[in-house]
CSV table of C-alpha atoms and ligand atoms in Angstrom, one decimal:
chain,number,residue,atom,x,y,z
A,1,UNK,CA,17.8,169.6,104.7
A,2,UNK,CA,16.6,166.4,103.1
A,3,UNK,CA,16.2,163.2,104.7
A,4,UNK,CA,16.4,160.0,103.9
A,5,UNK,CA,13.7,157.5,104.2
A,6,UNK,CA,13.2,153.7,102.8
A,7,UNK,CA,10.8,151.7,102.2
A,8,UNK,CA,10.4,148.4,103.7
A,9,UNK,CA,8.0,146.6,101.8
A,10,UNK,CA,10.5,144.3,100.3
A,11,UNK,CA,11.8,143.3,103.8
A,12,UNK,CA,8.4,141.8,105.1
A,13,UNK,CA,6.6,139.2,103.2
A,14,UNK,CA,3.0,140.4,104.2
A,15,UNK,CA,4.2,143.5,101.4
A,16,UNK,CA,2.9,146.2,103.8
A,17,UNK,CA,4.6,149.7,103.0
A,18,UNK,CA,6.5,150.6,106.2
A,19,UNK,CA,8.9,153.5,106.5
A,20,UNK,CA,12.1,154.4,108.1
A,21,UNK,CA,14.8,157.2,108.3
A,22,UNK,CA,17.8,154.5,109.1
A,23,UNK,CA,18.2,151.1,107.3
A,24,UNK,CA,21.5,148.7,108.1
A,25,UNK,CA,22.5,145.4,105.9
A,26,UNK,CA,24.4,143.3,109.0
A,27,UNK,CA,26.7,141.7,107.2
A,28,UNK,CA,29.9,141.2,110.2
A,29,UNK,CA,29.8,140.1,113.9
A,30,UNK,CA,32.1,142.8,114.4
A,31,UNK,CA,29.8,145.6,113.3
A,32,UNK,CA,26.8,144.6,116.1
A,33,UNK,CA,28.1,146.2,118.9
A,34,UNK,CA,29.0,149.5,117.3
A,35,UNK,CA,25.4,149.7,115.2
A,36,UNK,CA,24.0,149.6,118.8
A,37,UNK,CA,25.6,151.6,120.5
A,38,UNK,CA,25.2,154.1,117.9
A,39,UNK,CA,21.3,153.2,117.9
A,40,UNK,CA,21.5,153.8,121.7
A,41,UNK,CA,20.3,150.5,122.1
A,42,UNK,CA,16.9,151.0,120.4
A,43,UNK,CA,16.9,149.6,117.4
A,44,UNK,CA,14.3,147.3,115.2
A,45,UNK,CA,16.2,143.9,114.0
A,46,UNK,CA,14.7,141.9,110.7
A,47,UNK,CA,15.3,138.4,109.7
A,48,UNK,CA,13.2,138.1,106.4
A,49,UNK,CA,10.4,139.8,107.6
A,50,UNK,CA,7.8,136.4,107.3
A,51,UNK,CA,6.8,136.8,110.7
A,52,UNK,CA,6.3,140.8,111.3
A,53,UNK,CA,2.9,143.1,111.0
A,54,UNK,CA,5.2,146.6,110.2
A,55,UNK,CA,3.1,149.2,111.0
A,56,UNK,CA,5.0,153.0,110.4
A,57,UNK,CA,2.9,154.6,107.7
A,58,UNK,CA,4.9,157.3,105.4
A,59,UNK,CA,3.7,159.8,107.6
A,60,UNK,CA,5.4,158.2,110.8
A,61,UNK,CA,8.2,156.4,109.7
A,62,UNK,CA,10.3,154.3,112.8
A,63,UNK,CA,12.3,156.8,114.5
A,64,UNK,CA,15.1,154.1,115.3
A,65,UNK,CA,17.2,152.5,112.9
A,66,UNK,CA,16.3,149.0,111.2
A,67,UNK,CA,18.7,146.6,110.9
A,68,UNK,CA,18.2,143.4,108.4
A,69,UNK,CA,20.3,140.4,109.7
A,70,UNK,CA,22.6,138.9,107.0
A,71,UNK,CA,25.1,137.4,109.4
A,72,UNK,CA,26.6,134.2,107.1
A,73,UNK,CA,28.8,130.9,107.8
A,74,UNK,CA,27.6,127.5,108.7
A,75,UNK,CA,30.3,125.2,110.7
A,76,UNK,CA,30.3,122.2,112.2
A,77,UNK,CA,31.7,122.5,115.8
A,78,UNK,CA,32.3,118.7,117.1
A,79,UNK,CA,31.1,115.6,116.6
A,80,UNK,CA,30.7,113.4,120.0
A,81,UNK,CA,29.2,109.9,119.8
A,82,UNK,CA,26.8,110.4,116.6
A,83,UNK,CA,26.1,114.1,117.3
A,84,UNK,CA,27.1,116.5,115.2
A,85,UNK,CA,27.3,120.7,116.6
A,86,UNK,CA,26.6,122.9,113.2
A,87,UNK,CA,26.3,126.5,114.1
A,88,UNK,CA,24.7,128.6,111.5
A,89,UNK,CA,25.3,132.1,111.0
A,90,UNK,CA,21.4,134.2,112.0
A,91,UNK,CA,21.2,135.5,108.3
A,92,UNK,CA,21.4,132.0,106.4
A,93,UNK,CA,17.8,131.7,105.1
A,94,UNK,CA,16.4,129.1,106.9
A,95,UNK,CA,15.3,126.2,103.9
A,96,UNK,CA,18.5,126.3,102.5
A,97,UNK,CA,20.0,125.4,105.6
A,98,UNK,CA,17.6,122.4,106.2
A,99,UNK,CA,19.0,121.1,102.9
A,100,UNK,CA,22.3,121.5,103.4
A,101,UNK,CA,21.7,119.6,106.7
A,102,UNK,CA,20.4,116.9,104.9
A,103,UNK,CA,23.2,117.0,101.7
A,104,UNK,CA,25.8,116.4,104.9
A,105,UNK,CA,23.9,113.5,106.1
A,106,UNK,CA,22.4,115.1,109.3
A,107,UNK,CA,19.5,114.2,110.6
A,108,UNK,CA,17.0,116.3,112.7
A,109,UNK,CA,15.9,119.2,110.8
A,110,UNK,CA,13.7,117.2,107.5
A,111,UNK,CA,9.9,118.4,109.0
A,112,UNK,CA,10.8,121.8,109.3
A,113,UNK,CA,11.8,121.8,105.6
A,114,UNK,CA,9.8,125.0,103.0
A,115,UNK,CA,9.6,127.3,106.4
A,116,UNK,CA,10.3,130.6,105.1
A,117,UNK,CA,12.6,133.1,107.1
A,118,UNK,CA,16.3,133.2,108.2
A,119,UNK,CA,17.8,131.0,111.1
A,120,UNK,CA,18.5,133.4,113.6
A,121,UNK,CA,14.5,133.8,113.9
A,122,UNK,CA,13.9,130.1,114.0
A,123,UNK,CA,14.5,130.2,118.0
A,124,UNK,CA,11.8,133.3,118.4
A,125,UNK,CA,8.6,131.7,118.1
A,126,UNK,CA,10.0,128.1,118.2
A,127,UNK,CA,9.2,127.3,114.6
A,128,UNK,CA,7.3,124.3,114.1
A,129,UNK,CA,5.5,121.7,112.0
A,130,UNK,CA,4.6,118.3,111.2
A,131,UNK,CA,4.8,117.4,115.0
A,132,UNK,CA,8.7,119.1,115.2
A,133,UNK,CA,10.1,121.8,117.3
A,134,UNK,CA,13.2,123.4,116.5
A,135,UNK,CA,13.8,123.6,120.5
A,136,UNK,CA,14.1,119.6,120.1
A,137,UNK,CA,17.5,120.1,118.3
A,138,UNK,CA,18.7,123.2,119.2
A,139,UNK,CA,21.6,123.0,122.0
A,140,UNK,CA,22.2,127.0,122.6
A,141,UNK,CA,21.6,130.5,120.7
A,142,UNK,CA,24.5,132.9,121.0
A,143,UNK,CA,23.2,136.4,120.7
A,144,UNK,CA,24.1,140.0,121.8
A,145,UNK,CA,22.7,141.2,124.9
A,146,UNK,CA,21.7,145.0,124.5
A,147,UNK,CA,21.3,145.4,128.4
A,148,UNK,CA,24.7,144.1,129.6
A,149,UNK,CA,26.3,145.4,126.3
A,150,UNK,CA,27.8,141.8,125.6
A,151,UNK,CA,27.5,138.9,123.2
A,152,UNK,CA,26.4,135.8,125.5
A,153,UNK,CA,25.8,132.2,125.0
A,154,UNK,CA,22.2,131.0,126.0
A,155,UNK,CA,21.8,127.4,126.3
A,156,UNK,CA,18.5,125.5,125.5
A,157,UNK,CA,16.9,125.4,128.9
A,158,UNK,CA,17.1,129.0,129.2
A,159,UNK,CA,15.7,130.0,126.1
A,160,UNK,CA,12.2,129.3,127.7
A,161,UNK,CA,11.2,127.3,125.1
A,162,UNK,CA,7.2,126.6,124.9
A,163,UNK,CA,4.6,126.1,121.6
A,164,UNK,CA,5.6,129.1,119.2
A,165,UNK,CA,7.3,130.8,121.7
A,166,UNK,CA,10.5,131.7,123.7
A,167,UNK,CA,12.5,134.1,126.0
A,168,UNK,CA,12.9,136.2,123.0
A,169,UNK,CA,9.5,136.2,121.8
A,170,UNK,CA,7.8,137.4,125.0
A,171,UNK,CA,10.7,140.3,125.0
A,172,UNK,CA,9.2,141.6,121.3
A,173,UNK,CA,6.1,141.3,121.7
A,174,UNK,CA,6.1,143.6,124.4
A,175,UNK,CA,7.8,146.1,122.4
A,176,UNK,CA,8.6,146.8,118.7
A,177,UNK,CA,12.4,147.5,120.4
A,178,UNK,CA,14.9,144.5,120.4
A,179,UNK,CA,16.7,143.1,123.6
A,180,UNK,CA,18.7,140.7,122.1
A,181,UNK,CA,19.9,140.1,118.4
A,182,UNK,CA,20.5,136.4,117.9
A,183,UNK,CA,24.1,136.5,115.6
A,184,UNK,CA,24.2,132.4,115.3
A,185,UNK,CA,22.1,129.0,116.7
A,186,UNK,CA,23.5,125.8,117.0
A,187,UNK,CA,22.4,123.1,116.0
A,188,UNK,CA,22.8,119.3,118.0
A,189,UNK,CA,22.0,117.0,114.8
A,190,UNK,CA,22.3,113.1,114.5
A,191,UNK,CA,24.6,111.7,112.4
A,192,UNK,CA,23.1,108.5,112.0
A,193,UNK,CA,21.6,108.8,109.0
A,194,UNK,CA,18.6,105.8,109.3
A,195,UNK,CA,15.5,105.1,111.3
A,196,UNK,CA,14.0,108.3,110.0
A,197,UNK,CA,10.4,109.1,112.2
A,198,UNK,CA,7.5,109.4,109.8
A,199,UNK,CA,5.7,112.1,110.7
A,200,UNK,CA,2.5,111.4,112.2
A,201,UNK,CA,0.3,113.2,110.2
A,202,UNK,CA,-2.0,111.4,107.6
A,203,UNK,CA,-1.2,113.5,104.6
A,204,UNK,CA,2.4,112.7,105.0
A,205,UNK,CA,2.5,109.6,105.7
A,206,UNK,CA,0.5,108.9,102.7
A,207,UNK,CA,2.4,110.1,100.3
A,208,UNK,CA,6.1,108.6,101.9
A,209,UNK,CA,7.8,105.0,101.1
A,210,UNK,CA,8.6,103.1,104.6
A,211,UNK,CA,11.6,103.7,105.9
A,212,UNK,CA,11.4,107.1,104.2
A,213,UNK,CA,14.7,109.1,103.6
A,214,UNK,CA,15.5,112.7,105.2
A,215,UNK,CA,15.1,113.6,101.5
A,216,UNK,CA,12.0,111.9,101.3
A,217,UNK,CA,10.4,113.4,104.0
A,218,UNK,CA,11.6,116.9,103.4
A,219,UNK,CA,10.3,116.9,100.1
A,220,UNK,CA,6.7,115.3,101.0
A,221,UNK,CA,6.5,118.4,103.6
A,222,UNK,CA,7.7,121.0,100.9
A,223,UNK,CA,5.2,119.4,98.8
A,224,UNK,CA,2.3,119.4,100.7
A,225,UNK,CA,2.8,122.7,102.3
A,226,UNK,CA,3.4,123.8,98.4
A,227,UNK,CA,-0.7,122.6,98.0
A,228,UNK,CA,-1.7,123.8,101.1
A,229,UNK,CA,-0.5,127.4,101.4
A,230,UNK,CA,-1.4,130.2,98.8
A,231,UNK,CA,2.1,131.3,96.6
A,232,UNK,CA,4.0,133.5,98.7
A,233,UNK,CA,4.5,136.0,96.1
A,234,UNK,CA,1.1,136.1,94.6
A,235,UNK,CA,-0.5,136.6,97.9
A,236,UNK,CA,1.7,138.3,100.1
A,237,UNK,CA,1.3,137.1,103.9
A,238,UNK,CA,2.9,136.0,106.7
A,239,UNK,CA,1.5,132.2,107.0
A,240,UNK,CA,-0.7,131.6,110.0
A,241,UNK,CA,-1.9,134.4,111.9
A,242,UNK,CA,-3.3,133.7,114.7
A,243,UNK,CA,-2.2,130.6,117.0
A,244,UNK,CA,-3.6,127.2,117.4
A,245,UNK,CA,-5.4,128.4,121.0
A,246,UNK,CA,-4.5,125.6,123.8
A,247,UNK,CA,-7.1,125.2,126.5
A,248,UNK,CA,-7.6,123.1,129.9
A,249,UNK,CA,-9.6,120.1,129.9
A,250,UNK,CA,-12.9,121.9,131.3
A,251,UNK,CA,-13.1,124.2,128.5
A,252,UNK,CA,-12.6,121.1,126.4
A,253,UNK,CA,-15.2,119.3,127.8
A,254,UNK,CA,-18.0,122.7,127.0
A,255,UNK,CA,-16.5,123.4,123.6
A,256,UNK,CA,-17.6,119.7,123.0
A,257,UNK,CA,-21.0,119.5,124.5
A,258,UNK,CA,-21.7,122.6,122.7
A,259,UNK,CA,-20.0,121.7,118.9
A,260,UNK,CA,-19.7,118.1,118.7
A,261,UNK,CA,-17.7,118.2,115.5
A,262,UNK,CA,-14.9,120.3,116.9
A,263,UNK,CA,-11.5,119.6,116.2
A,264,UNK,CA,-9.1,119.0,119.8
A,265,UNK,CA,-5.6,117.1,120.1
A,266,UNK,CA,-4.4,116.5,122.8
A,267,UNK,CA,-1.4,118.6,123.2
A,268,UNK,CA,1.0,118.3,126.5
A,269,UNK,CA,-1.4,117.5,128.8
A,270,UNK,CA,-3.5,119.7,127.5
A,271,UNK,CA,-5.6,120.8,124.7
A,272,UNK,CA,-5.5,122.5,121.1
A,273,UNK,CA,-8.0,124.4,119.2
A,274,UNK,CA,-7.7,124.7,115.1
A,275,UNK,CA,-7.7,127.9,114.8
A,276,UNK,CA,-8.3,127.8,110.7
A,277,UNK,CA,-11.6,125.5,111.8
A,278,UNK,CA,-12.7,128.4,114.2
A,279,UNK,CA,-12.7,130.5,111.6
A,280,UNK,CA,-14.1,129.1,108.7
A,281,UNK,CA,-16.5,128.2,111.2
A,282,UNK,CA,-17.6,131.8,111.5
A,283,UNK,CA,-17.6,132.2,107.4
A,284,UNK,CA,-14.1,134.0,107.1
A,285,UNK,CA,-12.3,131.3,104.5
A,286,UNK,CA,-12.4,133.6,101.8
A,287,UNK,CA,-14.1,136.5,103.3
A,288,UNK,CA,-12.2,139.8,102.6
A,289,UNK,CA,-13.1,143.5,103.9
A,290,UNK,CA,-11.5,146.0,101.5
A,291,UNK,CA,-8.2,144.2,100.4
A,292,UNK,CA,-7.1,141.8,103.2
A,293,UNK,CA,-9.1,138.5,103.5
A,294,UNK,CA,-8.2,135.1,104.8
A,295,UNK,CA,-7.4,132.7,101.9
A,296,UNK,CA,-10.0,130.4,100.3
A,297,UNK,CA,-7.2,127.7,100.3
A,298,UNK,CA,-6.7,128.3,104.0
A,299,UNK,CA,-8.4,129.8,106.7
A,300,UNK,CA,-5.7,130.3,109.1
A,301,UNK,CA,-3.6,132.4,106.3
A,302,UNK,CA,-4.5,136.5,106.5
A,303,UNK,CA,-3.3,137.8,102.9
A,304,UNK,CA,-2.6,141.3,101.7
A,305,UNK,CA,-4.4,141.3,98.5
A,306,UNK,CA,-2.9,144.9,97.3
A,307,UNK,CA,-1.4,147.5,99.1
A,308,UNK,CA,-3.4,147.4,102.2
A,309,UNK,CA,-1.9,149.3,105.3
A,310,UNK,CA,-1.6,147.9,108.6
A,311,UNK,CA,-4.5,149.6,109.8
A,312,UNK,CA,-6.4,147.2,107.8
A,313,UNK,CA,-4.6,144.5,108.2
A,314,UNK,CA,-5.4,144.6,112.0
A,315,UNK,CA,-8.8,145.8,111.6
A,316,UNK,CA,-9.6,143.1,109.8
A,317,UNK,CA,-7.8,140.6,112.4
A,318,UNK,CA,-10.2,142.2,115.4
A,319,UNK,CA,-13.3,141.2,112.9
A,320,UNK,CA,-12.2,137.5,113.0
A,321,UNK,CA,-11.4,137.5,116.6
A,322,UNK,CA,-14.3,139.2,118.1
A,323,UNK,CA,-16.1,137.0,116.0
A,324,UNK,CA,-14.5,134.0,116.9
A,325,UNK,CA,-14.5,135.0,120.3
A,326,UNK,CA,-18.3,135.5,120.1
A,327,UNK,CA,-19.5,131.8,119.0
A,328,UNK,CA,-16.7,130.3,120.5
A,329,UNK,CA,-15.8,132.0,123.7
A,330,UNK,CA,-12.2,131.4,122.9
A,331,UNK,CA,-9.4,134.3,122.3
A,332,UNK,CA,-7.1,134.0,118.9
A,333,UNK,CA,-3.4,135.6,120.0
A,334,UNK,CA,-2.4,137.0,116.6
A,335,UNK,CA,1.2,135.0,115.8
A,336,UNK,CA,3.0,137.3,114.1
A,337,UNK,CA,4.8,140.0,115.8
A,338,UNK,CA,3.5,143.9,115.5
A,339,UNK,CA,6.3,146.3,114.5
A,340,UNK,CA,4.6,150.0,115.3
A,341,UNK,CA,6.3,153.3,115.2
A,342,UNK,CA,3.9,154.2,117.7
A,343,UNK,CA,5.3,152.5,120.4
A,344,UNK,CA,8.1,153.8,122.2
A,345,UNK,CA,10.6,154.2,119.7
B,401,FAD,C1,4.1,131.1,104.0
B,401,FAD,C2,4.6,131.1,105.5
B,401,FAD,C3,4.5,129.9,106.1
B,401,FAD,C4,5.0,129.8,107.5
B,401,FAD,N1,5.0,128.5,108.1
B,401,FAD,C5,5.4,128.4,109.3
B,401,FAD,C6,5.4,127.2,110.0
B,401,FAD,O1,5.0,126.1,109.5
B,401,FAD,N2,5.8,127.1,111.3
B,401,FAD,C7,6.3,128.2,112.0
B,401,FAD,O2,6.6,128.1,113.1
B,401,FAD,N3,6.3,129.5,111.4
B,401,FAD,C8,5.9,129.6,110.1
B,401,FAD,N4,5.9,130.8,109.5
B,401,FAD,C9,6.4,132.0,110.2
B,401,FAD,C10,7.9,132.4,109.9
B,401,FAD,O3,8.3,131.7,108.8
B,401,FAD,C11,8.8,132.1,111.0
B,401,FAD,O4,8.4,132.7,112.2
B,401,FAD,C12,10.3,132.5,110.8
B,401,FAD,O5,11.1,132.0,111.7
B,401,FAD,C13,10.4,134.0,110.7
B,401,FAD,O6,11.7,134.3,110.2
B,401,FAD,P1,12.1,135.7,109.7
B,401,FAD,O7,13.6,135.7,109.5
B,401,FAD,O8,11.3,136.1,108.5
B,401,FAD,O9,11.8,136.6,110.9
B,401,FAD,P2,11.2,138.1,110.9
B,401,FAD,O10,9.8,138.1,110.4
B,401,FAD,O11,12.2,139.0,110.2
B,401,FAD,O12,11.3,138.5,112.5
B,401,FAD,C14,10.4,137.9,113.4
B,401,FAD,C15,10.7,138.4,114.8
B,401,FAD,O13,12.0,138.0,115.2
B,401,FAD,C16,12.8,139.1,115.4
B,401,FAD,N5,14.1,138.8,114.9
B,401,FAD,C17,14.4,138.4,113.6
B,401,FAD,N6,15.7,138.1,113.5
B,401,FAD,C18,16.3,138.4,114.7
B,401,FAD,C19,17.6,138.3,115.2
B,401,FAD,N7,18.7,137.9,114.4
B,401,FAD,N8,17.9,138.6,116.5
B,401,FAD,C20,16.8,139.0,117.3
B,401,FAD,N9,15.6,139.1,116.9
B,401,FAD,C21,15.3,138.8,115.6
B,401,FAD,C22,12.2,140.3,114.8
B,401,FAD,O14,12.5,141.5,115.4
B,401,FAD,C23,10.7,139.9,114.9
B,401,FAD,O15,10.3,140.3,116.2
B,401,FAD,C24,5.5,130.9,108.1
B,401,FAD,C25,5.5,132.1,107.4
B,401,FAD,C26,5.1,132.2,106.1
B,401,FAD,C27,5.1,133.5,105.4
């Protein structure tokens, strides 16, 4: 009997090859529940794969079924006293719903323009940049809860929201199996289309008018990460892989007797690391051991320079952490989230 099996390199952006015997486009609400069940409630779910290390070499493909998310539809809910509710289906790719924010007039969403990935992934690891959180605007996920076999509403507050993480973060990375499959977010956006916040970062604020636009400042960020990032599809990756590290004030205080040029911010009453300064610190910008390196244009960006498995890939992450962990005494946490076919499934 032949079997099938598919490829999955197109599905992540780091281009690894990554098998599996079951693949499943969800295009309907309707169809969730009954691709579940059928999984037995183990099951791996995709956005655009710009976040995922997929590790099932040919020769052990994922035993459960994947499922990409291409749940559509963006509508606007209600609209009390300046606010707006816009709930947008988990399969709209993320940049193109930032624009159309921005088209309608909304504001909230201009600094988290040029993020690749869809929007039902947005809530996973918080995205963030340019001093924004997608937590600060987001007023509940609704998602389907594979334990209690029903879709559920989740408000902010219990999404467990913290720096590049959430409630539905911690479930993955315990496990390449999914808990929950986010089917739409909404969104609580101002309609009051002035007093725009510059974004306190030097490299955008250089390059804005005051009293910049939504426009405006979604385009300076698109522009800037444009420089600052290696082309996504001339260097497949999955941007920063490892986590800014946040540490209490005593560590603080020996990282600075010991390296007075280290970078720290401040950072919620605590404080954060650069990772990318850690590491070109220890000579990896542009280091590469067979064909993954981290990027001469930015430290903090691991690249799959051709056809590398995941065996490499996190081979070559251990190098950079034990080395950082070595001068430094601090522990990178890799960011993206490891997909294995070892694990459970
Ligand atoms: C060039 C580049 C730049 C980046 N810059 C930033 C940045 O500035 N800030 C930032 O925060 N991130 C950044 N990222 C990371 C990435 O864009 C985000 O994490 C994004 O939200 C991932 O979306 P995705 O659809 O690709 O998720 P995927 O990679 O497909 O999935 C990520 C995780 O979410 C789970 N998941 C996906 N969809 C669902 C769903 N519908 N229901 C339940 N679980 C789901 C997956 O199982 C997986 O565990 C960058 C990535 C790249 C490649």
């Amino acid at each position: 009997m032949t079997q099938n099996i598919f490829n999955l390199k197109r599905f992540n952006t780091l281009g690894l090859n990554a098998y599996c015997r079951n693949l499943e486009i969800i295009e309907k609400e309707r169809d969730v529940k009954t691709l579940i069940k059928d999984s037995k409630n183990k099951f791996i779910i995709l956005g655009e794969g710009s976040n995922v290390i997929l590790d099932a070499p040919i020769e052990s493909p994922f035993k459960v079924p994947v499922f990409i998310n291409k749940l559509k539809g963006i509508t606007v809910q209600k609209n009390p006293n300046q606010r707006v509710i816009v709930r947008c289906g988990a399969g709209e790719n993320w940049n193109e719903f930032v624009l159309w924010t921005l088209k309608n007039k909304y504001r909230g969403l201009e600094c988290l323009a040029g993020i690749p990935g869809s929007v039902g992934a947005a809530p996973i690891q918080n995205i963030g940049a340019y001093g924004s959180e997608v937590c600060d605007v987001i007023e509940s996920v609704h998602a389907y809860d594979v334990n209690r076999n029903l879709a559920v509403n989740i408000s902010n507050k219990d999404c467990a929201f913290g720096y590049r993480t959430s409630v539905f973060k911690n479930q993955t990375s315990r496990s390449s199996l999914s808990n929950f499959v986010i089917l739409s977010v909404e969104f609580s956006l101002s309609a009051d289309w002035k007093n725009f916040k510059t974004p306190d970062y030097a490299s955008v604020k250089n390059i804005l008018p005051s009293n910049p636009t939504g426009f405006e400042i979604a385009e300076a960020v698109q522009n800037i990460r444009k420089k600052k990032l290696p082309d996504l599809t001339a260097f497949p990756n999955v941007g920063s892989f490892f986590i800014n590290p946040v540490i209490d004030n005593a560590r603080a205080e020996r990282l600075r007797s010991k390296f007075s040029n280290i970078p720290i911010m401040t950072f919620n009453g605590y404080f954060k690391l650069s990772a990318a300064w850690l590491i070109e610190s220890c000579g990896f910008r542009g280091a590469k051991f067979k064909n993954v390196g981290m990027h001469l244009k930015h430290a903090l960006v691991l690249v799959n320079y051709r056809d590398s498995s995941s065996e490499d890939i996190l081979l070559f992450a251990e190098k950079v952490k034990a080395s950082v962990k070595e001068k430094f005494d601090v522990n990178l946490k890799i960011e993206p989230v490891i997909l294995s076919s070892s694990e459970k499934s």
